[in-house]
PDB file of C-alpha atoms in Angstrom:
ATOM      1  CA  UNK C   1       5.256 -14.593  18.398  1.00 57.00           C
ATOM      2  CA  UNK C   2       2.463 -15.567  16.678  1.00 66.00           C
ATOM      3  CA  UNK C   3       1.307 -13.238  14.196  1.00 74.00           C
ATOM      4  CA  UNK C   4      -2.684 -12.141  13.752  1.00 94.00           C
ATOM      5  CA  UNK C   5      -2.697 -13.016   9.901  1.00 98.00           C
ATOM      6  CA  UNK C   6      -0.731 -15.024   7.721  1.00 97.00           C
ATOM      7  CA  UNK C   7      -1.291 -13.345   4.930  1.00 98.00           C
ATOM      8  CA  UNK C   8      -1.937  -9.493   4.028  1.00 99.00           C
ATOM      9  CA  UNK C   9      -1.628  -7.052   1.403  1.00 99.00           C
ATOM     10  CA  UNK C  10      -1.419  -3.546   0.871  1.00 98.00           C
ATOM     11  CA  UNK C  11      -0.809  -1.350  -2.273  1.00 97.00           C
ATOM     12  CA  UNK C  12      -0.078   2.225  -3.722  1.00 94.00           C
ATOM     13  CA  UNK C  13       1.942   4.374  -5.561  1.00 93.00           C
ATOM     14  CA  UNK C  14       4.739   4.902  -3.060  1.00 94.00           C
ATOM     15  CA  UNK C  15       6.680   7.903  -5.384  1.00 90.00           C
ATOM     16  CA  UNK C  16       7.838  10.235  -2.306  1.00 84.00           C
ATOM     17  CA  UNK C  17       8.048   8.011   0.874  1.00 88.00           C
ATOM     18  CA  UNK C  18       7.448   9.229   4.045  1.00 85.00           C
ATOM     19  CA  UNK C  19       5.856   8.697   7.424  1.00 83.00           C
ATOM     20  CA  UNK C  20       2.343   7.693   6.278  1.00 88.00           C
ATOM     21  CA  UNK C  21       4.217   4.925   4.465  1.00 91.00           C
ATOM     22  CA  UNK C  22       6.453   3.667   7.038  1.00 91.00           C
ATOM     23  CA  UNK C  23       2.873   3.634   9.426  1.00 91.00           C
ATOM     24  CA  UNK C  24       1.291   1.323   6.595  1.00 95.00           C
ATOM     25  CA  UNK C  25       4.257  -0.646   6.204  1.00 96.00           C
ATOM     26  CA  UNK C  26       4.670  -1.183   9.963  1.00 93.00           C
ATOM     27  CA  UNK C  27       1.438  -2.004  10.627  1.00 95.00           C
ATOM     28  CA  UNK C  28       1.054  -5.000   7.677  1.00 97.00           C
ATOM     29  CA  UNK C  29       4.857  -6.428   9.476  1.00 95.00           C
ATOM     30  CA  UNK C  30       3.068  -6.159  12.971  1.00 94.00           C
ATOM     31  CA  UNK C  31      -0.068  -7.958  12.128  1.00 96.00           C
ATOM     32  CA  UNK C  32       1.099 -10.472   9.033  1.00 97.00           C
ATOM     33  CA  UNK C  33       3.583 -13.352   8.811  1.00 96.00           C
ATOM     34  CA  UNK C  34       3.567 -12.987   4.933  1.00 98.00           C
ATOM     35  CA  UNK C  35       3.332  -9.109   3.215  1.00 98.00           C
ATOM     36  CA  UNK C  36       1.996  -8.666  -0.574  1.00 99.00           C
ATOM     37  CA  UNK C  37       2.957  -5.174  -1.428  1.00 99.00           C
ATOM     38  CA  UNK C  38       1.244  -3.996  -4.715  1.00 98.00           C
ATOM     39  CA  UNK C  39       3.132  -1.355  -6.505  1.00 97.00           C
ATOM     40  CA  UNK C  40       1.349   1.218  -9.278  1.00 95.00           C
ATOM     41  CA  UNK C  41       2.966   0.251 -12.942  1.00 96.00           C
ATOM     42  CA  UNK C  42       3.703   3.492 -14.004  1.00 91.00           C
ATOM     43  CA  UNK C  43       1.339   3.162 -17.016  1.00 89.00           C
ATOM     44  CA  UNK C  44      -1.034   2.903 -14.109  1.00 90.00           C
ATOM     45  CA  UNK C  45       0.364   5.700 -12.080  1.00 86.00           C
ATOM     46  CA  UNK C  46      -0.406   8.047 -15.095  1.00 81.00           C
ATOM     47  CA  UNK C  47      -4.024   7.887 -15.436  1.00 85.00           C
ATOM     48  CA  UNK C  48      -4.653   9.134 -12.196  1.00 71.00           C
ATOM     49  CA  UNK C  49      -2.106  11.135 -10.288  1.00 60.00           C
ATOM     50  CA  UNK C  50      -1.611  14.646 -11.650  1.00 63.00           C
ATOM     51  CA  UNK C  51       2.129  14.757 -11.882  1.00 65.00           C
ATOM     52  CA  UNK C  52       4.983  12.463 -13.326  1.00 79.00           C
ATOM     53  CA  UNK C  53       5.900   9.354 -10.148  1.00 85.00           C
ATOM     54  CA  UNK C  54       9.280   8.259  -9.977  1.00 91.00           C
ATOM     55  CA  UNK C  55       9.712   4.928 -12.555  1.00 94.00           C
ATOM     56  CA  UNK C  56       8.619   2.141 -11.500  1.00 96.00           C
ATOM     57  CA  UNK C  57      12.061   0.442 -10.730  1.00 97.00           C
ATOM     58  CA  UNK C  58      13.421   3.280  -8.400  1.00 97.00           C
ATOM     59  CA  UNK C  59       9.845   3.136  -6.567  1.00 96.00           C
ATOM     60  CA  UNK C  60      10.143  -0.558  -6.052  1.00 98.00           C
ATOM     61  CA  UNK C  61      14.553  -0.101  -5.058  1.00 98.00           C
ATOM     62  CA  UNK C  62      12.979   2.557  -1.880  1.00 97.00           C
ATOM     63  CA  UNK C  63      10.271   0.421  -1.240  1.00 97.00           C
ATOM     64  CA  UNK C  64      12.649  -2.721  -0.692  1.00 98.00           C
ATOM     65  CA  UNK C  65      14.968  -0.489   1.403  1.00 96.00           C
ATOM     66  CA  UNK C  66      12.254   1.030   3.195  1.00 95.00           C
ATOM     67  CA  UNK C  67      11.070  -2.760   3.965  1.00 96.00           C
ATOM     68  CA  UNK C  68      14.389  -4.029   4.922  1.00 96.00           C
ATOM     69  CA  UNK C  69      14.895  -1.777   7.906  1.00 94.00           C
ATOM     70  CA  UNK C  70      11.063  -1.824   8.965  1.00 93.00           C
ATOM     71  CA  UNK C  71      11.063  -5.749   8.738  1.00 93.00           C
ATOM     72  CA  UNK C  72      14.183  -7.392   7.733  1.00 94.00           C
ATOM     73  CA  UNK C  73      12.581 -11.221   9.274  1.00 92.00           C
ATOM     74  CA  UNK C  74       9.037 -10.948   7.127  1.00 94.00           C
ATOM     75  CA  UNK C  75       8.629 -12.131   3.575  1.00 97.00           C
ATOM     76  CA  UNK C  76       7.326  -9.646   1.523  1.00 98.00           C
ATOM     77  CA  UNK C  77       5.992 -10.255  -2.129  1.00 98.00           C
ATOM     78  CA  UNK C  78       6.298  -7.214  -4.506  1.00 98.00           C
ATOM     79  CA  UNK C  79       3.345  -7.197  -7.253  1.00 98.00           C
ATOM     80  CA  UNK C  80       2.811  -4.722 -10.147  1.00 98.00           C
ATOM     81  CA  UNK C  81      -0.644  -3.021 -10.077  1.00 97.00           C
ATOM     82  CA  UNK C  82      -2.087  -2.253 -13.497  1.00 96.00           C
ATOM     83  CA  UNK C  83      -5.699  -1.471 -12.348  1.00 95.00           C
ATOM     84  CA  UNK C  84      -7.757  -0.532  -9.302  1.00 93.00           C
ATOM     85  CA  UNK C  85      -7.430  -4.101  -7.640  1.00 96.00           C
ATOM     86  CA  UNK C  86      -4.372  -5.834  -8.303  1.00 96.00           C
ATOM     87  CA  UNK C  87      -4.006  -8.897  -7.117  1.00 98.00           C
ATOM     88  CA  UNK C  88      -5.752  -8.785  -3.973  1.00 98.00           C
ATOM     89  CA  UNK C  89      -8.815 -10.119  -6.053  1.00 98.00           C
ATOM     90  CA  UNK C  90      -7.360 -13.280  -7.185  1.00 98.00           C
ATOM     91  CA  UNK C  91      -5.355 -14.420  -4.151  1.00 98.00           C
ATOM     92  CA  UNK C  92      -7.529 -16.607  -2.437  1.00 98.00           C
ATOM     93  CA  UNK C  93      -4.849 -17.036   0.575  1.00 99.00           C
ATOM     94  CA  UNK C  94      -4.872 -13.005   1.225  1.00 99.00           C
ATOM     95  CA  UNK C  95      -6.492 -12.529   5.008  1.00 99.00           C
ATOM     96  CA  UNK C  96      -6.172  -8.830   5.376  1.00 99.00           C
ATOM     97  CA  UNK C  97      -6.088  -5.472   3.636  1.00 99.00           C
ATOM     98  CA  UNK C  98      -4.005  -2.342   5.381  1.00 98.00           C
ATOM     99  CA  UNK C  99      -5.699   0.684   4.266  1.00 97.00           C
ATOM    100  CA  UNK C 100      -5.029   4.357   5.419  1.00 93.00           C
ATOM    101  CA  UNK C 101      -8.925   6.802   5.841  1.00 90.00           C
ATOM    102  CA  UNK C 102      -8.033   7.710   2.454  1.00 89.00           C
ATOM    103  CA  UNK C 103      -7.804   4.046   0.812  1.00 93.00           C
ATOM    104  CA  UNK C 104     -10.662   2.618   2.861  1.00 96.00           C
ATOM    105  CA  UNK C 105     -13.173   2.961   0.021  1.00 96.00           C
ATOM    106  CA  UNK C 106     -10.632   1.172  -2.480  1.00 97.00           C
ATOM    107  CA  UNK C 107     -10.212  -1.545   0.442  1.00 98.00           C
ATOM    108  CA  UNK C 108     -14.249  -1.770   0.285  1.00 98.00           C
ATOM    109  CA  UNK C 109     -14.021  -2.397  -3.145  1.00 98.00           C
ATOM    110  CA  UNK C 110     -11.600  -4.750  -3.560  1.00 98.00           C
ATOM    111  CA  UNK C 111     -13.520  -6.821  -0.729  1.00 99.00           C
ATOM    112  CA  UNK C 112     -16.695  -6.623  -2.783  1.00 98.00           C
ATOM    113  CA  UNK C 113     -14.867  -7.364  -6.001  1.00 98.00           C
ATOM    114  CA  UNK C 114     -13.292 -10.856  -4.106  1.00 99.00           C
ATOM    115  CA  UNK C 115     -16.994 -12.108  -3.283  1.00 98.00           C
ATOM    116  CA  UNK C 116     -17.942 -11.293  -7.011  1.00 98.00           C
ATOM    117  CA  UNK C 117     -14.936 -13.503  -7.793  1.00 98.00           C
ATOM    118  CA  UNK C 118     -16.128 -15.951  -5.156  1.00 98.00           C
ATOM    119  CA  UNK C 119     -13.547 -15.418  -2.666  1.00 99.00           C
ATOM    120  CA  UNK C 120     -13.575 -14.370   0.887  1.00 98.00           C
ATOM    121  CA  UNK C 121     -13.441 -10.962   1.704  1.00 98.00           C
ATOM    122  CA  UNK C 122     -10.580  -9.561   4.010  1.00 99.00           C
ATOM    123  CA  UNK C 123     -10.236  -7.986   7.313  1.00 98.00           C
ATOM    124  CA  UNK C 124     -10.237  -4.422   6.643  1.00 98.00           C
ATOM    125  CA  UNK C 125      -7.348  -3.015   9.349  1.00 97.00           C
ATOM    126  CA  UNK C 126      -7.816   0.746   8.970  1.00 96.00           C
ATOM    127  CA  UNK C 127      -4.191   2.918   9.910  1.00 92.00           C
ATOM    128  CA  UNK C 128      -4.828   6.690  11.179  1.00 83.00           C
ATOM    129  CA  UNK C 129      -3.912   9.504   8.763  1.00 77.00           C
ATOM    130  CA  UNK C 130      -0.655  10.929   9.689  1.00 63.00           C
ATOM    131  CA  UNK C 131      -0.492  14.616   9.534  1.00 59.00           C
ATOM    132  CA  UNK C 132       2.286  17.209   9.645  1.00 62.00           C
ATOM    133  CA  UNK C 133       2.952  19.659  12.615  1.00 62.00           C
ATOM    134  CA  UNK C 134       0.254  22.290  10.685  1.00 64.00           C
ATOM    135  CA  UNK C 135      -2.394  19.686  10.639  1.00 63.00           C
ATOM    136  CA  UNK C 136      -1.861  18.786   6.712  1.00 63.00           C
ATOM    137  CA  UNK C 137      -2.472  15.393   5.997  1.00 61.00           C
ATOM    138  CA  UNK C 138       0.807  14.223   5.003  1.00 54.00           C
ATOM    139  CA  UNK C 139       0.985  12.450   1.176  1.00 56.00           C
ATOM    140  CA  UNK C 140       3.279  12.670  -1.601  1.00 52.00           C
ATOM    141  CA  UNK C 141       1.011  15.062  -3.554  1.00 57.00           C
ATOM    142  CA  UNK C 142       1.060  17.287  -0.419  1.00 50.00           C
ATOM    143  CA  UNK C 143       4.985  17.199  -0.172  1.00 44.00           C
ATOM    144  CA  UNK C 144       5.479  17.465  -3.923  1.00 48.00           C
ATOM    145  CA  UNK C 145       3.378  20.289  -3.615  1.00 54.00           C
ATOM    146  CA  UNK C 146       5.225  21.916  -0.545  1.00 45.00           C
ATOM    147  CA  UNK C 147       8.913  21.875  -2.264  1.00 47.00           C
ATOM    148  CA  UNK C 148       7.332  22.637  -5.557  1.00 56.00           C
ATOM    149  CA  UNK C 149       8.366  19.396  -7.238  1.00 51.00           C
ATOM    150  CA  UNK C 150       6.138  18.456 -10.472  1.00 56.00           C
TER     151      UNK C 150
END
């Protein structure tokens, strides 16, 4: 089957996986041939989430696991992130950006950064939030939060 893109990207922090993930995951293996995950340093991490993520290397071992049972056939790239952008800014091959409602500025922004940079910006494919069965919007802040986990 021919896939929509060949090549997309998608980034965060992934510390406490869970079902928003898998949706973003899922939806870059549905519509890209090629996947470019970009994964928060930990340095990175630090200066703006309000508690201490997982290390990097244990972040990266889920987020391989998580990948091979989602989309064992895809190739998927793994990238460090040490600022807002990554390297969705200097990949010129990069077709598409998965964002979630709550990325979709940061997607914006790393489109407007690429035609700074003289590239051309990506489709923006937008996922729905994913909420729990009280109507929270589901995040690892939120579940750190819920089982009291700092």
């Amino acid at each position: 089957m021919k896939m929509q893109f060949k090549n997309v990207v998608l980034g965060g922090t992934f510390d406490t996986l869970h079902s928003g993930h898998v949706k973003l995951l899922a939806t870059a293996s549905l519509i890209g041939e090629e996947i470019l995950i970009g994964l928060t340093s930990d340095s990175f991490a630090s200066t703006y989430k309000q508690y201490n993520v997982k290390p990097f290397a244990a972040r990266l071992a889920n987020l391989k696991s998580l990948m091979s049972l989602i989309a064992p056939e895809r190739k998927v790239e793994y990238a460090a992130i040490s600022d807002p952008y990554g390297p969705a800014v200097t990949r010129p091959e990069l077709e598409a950006i998965v964002v979630s409602r709550e990325t979709l500025p940061r997607g914006l922004q790393i489109n407007d950064e690429r035609v700074k940079r003289g590239l051309r910006p990506m489709d923006v494919v937008m996922i729905t939030t994913v909420k729990d069965g009280y109507g929270n919007i589901l995040s690892s802040t939120f579940i750190r939060r819920v089982l009291g986990v700092r």
